[in-house]
Tab-separated table of N, CA, C and O in Angstrom:
chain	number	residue	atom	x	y	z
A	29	UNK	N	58.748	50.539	95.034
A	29	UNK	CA	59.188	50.865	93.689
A	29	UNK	C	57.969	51.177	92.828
A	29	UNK	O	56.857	50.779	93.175
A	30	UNK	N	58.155	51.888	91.702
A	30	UNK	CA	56.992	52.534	91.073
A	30	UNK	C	56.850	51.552	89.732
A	30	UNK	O	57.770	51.099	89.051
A	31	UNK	N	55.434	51.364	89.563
A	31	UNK	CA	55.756	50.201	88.094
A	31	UNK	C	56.629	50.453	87.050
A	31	UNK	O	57.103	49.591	86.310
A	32	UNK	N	56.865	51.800	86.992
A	32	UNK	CA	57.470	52.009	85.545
A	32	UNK	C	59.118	51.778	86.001
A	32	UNK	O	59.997	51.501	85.185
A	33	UNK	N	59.352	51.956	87.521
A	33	UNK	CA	60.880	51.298	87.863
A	33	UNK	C	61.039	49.377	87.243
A	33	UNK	O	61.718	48.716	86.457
A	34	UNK	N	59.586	49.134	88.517
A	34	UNK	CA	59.847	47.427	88.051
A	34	UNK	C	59.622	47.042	86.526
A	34	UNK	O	60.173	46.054	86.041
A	35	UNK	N	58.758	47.899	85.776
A	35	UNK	CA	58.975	47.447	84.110
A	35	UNK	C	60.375	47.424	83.991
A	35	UNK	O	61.051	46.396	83.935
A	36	UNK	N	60.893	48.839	83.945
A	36	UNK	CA	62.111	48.867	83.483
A	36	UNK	C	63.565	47.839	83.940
A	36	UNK	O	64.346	47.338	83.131
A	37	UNK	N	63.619	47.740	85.179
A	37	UNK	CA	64.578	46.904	85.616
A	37	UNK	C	64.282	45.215	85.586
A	37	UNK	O	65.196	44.436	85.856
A	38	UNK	N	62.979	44.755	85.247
A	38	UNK	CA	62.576	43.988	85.258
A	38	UNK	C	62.734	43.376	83.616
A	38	UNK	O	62.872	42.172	83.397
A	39	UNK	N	62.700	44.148	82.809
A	39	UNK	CA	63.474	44.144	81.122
A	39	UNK	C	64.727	44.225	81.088
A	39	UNK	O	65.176	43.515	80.188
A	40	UNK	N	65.658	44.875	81.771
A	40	UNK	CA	66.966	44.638	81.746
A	40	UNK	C	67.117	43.386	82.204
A	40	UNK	O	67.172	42.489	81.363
A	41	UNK	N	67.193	43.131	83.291
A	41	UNK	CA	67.142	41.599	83.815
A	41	UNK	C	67.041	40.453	82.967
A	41	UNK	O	67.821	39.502	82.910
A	42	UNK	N	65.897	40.666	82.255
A	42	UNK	CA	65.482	39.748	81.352
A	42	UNK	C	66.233	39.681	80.278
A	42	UNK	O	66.622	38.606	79.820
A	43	UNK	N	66.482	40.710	79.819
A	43	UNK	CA	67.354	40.628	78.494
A	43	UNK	C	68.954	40.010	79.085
A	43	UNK	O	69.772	39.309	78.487
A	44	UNK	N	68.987	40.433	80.113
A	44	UNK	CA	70.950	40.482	80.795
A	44	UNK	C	70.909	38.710	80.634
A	44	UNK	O	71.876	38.066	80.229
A	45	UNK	N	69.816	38.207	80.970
A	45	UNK	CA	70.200	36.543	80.737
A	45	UNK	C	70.582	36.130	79.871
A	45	UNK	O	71.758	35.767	79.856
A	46	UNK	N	69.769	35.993	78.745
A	46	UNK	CA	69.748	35.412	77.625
A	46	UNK	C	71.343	36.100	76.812
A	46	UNK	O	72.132	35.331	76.262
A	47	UNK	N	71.559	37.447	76.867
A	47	UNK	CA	72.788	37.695	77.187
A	47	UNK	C	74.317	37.021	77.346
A	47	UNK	O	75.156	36.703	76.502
A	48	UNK	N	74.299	36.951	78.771
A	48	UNK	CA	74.715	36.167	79.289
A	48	UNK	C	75.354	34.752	78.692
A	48	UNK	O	76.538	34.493	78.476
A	49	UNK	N	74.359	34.052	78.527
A	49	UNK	CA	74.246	32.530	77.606
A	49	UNK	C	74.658	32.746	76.438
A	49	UNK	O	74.852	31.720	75.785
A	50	UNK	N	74.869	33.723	75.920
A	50	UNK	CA	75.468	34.196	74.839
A	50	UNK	C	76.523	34.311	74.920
A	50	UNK	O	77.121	33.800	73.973
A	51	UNK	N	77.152	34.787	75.671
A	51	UNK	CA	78.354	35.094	76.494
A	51	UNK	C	79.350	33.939	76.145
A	51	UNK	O	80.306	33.812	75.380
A	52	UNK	N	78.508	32.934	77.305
A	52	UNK	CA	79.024	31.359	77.396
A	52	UNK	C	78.827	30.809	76.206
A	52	UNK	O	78.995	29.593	76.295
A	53	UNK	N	78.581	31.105	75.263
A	53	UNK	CA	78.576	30.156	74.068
A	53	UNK	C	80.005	30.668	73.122
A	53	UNK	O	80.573	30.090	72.195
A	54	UNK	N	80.285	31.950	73.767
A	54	UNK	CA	81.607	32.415	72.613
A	54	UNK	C	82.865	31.933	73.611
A	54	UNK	O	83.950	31.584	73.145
A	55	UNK	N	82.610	31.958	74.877
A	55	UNK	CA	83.874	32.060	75.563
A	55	UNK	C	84.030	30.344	75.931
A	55	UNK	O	85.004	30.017	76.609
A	56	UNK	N	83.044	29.259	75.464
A	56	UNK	CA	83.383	28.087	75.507
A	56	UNK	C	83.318	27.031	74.059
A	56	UNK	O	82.658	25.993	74.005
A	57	UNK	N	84.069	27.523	73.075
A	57	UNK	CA	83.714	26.977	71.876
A	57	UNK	C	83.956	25.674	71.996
A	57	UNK	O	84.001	25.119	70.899
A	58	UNK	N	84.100	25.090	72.756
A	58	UNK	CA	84.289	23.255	72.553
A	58	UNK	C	82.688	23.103	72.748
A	58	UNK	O	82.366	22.523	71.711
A	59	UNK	N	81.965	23.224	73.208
A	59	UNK	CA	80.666	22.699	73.424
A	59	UNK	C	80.006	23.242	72.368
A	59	UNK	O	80.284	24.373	71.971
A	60	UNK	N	78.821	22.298	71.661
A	60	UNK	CA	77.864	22.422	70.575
A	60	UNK	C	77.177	23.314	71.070
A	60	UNK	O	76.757	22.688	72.044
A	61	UNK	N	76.688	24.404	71.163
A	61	UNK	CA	75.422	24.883	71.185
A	61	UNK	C	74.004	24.697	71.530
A	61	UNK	O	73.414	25.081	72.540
A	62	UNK	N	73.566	24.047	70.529
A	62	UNK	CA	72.476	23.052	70.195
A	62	UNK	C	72.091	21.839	70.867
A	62	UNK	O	71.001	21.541	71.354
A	63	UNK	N	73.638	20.907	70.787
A	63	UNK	CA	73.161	20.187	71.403
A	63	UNK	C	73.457	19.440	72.693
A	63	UNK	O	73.183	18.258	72.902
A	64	UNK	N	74.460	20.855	74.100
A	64	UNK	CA	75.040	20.473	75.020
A	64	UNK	C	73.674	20.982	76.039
A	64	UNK	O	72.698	21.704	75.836
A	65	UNK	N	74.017	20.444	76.844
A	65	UNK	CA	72.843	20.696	77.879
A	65	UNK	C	73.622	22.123	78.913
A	65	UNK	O	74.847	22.241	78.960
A	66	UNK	N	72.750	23.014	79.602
A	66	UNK	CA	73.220	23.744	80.432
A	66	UNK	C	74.333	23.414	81.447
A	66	UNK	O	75.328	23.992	81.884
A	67	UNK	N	73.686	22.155	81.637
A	67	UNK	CA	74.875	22.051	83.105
A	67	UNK	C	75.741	21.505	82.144
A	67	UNK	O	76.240	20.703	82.933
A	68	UNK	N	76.278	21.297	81.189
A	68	UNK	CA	77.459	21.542	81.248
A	68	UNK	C	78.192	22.722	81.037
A	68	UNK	O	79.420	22.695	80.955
A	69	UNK	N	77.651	23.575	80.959
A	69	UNK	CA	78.422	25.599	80.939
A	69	UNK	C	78.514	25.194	82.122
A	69	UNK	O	79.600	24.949	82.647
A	70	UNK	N	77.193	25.044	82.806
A	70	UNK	CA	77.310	25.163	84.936
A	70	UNK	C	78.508	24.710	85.449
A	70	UNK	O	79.109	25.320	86.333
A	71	UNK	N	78.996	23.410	84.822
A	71	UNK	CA	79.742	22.842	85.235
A	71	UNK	C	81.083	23.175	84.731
A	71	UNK	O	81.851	22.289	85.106
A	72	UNK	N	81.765	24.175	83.963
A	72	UNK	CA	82.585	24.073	82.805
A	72	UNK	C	83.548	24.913	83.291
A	72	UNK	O	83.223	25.133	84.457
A	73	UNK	N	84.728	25.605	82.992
A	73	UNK	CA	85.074	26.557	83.461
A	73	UNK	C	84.497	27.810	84.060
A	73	UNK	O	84.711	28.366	85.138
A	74	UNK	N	83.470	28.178	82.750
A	74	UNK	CA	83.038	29.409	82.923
A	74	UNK	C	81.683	29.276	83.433
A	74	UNK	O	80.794	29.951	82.915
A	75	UNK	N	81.429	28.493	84.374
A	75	UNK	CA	80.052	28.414	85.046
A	75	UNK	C	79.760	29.377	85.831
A	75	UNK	O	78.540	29.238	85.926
A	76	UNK	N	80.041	30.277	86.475
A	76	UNK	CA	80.209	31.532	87.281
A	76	UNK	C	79.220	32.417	86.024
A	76	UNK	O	78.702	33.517	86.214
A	77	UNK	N	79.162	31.829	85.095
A	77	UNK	CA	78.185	32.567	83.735
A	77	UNK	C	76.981	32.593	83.614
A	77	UNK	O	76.162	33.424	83.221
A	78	UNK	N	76.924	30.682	84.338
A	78	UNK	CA	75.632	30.541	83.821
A	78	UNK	C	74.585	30.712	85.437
A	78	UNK	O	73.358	30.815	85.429
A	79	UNK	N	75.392	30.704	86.601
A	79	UNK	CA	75.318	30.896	87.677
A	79	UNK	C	74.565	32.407	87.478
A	79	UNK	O	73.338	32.446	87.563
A	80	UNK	N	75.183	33.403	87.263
A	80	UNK	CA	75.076	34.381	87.204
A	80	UNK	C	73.759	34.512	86.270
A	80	UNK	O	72.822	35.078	86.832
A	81	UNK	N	73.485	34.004	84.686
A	81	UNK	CA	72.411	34.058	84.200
A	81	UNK	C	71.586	33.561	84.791
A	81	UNK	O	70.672	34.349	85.032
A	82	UNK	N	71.381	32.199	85.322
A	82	UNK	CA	70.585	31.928	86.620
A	82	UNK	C	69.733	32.719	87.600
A	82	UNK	O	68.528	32.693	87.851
A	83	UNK	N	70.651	33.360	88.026
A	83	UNK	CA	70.597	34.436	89.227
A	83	UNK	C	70.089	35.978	88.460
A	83	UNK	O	69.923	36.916	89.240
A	84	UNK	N	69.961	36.116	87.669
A	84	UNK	CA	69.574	37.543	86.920
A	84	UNK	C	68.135	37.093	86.329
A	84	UNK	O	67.222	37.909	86.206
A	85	UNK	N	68.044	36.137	86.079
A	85	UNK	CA	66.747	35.330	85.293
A	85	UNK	C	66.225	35.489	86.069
A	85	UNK	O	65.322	36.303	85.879
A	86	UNK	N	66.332	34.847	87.637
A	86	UNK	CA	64.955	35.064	88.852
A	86	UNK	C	64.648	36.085	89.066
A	86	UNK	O	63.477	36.445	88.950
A	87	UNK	N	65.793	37.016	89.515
A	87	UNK	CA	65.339	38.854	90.401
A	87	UNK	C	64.545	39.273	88.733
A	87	UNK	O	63.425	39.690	89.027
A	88	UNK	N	64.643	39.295	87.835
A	88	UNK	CA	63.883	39.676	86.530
A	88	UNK	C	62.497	39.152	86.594
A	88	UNK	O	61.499	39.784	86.248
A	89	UNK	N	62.517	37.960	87.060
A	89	UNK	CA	60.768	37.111	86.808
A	89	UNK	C	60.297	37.374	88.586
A	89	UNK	O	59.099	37.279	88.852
A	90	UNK	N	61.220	37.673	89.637
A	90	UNK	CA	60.581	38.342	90.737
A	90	UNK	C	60.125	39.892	90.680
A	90	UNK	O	59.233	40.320	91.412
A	91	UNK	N	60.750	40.618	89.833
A	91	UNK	CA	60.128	41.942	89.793
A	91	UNK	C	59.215	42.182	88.613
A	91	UNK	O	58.584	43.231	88.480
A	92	UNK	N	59.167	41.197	87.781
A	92	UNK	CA	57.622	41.179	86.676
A	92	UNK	C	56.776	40.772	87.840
A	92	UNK	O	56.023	41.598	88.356
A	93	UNK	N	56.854	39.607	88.259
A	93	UNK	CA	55.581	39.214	89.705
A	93	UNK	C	55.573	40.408	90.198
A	93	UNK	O	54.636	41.079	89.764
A	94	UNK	N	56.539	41.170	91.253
A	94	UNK	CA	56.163	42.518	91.732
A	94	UNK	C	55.328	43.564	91.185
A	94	UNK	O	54.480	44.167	91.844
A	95	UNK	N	55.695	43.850	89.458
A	95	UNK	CA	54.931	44.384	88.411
A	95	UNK	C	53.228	44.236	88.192
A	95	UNK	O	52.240	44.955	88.046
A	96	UNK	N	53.565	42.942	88.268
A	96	UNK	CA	51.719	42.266	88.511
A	96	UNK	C	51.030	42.288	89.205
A	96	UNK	O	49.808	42.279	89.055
A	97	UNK	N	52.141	42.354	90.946
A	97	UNK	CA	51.453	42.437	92.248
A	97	UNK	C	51.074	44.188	92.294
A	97	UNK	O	50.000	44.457	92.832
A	98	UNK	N	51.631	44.976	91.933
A	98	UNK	CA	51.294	46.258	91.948
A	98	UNK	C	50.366	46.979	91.433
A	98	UNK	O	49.958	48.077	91.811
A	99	UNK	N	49.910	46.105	90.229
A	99	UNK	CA	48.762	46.780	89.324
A	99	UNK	C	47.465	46.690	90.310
A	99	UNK	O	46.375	47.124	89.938
């Protein structure tokens, strides 16, 4: 892949998380925000959310490393 691929997909990624957690904060309004811990989204109905932000967070911080390994 060419750096300017891994920049680019490597910023989507990143942004798609935090996203994500955003996501889970509208589609589970019983939990505080502030002051619930992750695993409980993980654990909650809609944990398949935070699973997923999980999982988009790494391949994002594995293709910045790729980014770094390439320069």
């Amino acid at each position: 892949m060419t750096p300017i691929v891994l920049r680019r997909s490597s910023t989507a990624f990143l942004v798609a998380a935090p996203a994500l957690v955003a996501i889970l904060h509208v589609v589970s309004p019983d939990l505080e925000p502030r002051s619930s811990r992750l695993s409980q989204y993980a654990n909650g109905p809609h944990g398949y959310l935070m699973t997923l932000a999980f999982l988009v967070l790494g391949i994002g911080m594995l293709m910045l490393a790729g980014l770094f390994d390439a320069a």
